[in-house]
Structure formats: C-alpha cells, structure tokens
Coordinates of C-alpha atoms and ligand atoms in Angstrom, one line a residue:
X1 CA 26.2 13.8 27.2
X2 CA 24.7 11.1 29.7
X3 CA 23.1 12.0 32.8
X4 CA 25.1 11.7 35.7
X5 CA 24.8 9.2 38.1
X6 CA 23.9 10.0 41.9
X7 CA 25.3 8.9 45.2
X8 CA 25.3 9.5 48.5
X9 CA 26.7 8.4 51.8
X10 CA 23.7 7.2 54.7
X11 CA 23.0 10.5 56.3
X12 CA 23.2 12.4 53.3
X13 CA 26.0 14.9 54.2
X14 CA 27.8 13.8 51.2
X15 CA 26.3 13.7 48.0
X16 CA 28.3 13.1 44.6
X17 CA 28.0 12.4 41.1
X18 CA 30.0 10.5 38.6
X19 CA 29.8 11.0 35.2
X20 CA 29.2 8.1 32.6
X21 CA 30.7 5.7 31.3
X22 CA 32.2 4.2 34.2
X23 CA 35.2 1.7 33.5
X24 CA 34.0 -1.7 34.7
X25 CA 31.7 -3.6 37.5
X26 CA 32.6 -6.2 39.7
X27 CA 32.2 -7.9 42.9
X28 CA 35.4 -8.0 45.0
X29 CA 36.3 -10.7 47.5
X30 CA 39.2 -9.8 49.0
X31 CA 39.8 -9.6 52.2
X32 CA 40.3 -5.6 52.5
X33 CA 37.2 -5.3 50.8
X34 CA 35.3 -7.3 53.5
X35 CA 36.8 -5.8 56.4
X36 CA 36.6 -2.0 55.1
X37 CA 32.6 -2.7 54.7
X38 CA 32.1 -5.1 57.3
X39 CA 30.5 -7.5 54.3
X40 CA 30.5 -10.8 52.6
X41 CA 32.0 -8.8 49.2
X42 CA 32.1 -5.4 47.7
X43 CA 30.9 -4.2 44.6
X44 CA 32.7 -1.6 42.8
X45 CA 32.5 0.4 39.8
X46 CA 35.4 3.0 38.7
X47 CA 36.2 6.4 36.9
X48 CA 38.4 9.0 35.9
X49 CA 38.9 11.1 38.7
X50 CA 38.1 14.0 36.6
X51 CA 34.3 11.9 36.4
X52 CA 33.6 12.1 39.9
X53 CA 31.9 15.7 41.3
X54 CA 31.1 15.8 45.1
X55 CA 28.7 17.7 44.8
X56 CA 28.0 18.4 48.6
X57 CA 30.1 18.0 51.9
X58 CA 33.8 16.9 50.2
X59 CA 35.0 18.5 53.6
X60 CA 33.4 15.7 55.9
X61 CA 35.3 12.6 53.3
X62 CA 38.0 10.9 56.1
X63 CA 40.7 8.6 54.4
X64 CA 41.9 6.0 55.7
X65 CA 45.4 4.6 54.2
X66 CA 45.9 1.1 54.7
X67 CA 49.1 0.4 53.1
X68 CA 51.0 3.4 51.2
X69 CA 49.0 4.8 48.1
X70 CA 46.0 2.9 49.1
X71 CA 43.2 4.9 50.6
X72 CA 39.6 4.3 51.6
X73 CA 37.0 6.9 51.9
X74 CA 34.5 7.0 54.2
X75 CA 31.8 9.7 55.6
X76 CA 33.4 10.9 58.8
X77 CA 29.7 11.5 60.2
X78 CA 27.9 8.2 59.5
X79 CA 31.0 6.3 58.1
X80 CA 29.5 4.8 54.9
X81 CA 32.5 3.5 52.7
X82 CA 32.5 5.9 49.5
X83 CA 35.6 5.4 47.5
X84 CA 38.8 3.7 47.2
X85 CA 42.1 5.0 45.5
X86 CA 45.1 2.9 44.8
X87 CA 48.2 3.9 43.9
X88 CA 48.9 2.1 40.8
X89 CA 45.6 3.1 39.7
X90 CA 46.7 6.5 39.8
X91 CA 43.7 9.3 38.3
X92 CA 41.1 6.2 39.1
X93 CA 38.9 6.6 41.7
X94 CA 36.3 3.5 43.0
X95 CA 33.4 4.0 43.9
X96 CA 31.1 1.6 45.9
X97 CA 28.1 1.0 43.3
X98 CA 25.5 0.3 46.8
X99 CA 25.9 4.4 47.4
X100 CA 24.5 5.0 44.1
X101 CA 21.0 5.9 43.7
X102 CA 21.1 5.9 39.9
X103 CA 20.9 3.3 37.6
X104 CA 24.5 2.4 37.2
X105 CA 25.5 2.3 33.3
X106 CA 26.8 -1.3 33.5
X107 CA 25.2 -4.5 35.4
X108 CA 28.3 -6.4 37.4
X109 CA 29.9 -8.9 34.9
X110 CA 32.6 -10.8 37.5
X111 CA 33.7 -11.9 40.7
X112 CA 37.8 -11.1 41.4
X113 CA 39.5 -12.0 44.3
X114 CA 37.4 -14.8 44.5
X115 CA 40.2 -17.1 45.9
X116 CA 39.5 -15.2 49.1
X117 CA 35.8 -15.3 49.4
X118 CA 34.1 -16.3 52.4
X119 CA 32.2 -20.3 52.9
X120 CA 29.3 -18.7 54.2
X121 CA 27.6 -17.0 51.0
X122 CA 27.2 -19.1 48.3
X123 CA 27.1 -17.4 44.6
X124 CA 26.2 -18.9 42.2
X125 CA 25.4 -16.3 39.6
X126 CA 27.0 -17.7 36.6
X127 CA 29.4 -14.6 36.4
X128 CA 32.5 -15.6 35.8
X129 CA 35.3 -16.3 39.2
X130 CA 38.7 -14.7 38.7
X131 CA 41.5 -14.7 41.0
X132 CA 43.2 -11.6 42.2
X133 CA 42.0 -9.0 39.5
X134 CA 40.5 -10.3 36.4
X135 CA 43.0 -12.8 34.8
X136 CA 43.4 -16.1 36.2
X137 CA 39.2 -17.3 35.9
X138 CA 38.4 -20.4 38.4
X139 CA 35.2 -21.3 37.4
Ligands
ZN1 ZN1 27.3 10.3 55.9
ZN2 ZN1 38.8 -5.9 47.2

C-alpha cells in the first residue's frame, strides 16, 4: 500500500488525501479550466472516487455546476478550486495537482485542449499538444 498523497485548500480548512495510483496527469487549456482558476491552464490529476478521503472540513466544499453533471469544487472560505466532477466521468473525481503537498505519483505527460490555449504563455515543454482530450495531437 502506497502512502497517500496530501492536499489542502489555501486556509487549510479543508484537508484531503487521495490514494495512489492516480489515473493520469495533464495540463488543461480549455477555456472552463482558465476561467474556474483564473489561470493561463490547469493541471489535473484523477481518481476513483472511492481514492479520495477528505480528511478534514468536507462540510465547507461549495459546488459550483456549470452545465448539468459538471461540477467544480471550491473551499467556500478561501475559494481555492479543489475538484472537478463530470458527468460522463461518472465515479472519477479531478483533483487540481497545485493543492497537493505530496509528491504526486506521476510527472504531467500532455497538454489537451490545447486548441484553446491562450498567446500569452508560451510552452514549449516538449510534451505532447492534443486537442480536446487526448486524441487528435497538434504538435
Ligand atoms: Zn480554504
Ligand atoms: Zn479544462
């Protein structure tokens, strides 16, 4: 059994652990991802619901549902984004991998969404560039 991995929002009132091995790693461009964090892209990792233990103030997590099935999570004190459920990712939870404070068990191996990224960052990691999720690769 791996260690869990830690997280918490910015004020601390929600704390959480997620349980190894998480699914995948990736930076998302999209547009809902930039707006929700107020940042050039988002970097997500998921798990099994069942993988994820809040281990301290669950009561203070506000949702936010954007478009049926699809719900954000933020810290309804200090409003740090947390997690992300979709509804055709159903039992999946995302979590935002800059609220860890472990080591994550994967290092981010892609860009998706990368058709909608914004002309002010530049990346130019070498990871591969897919549009939408992971199929159609533009670089
Ligand atoms: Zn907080
Ligand atoms: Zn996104």
């Amino acid at each position: 059994m791996e260690n869990p991995i830690r997280g918490h929002c910015h004020c601390q009132k929600i704390k959480f652990e997620i349980t190894p091995p998480t699914e995948f790693c990736s930076h998302c461009h999209c547009e809902s991802c930039r707006r929700t964090h107020g940042a050039a892209f988002v970097t997500w990792t998921s798990v099994p619901e069942a993988q994820l233990r809040i281990t301290q103030g669950k009561e203070l997590i506000k949702k936010y549902e954007s478009s049926p099935g699809i719900f954000w999570m933020n810290c309804s004190h200090c409003m740090s984004p947390l997690f992300q459920t979709t509804h055709p990712a159903k039992g999946r939870i995302y979590i935002t991998v800059a609220s860890l404070i472990d080591k994550l068990d994967r290092e981010p191996d892609s860009h998706v969404s990368f058709e909608e990224h914004v002309d002010w960052f530049k990346v130019n990691d070498g990871l591969p560039q897919y549009r939408d999720k992971a199929s159609d690769r533009m670089n």
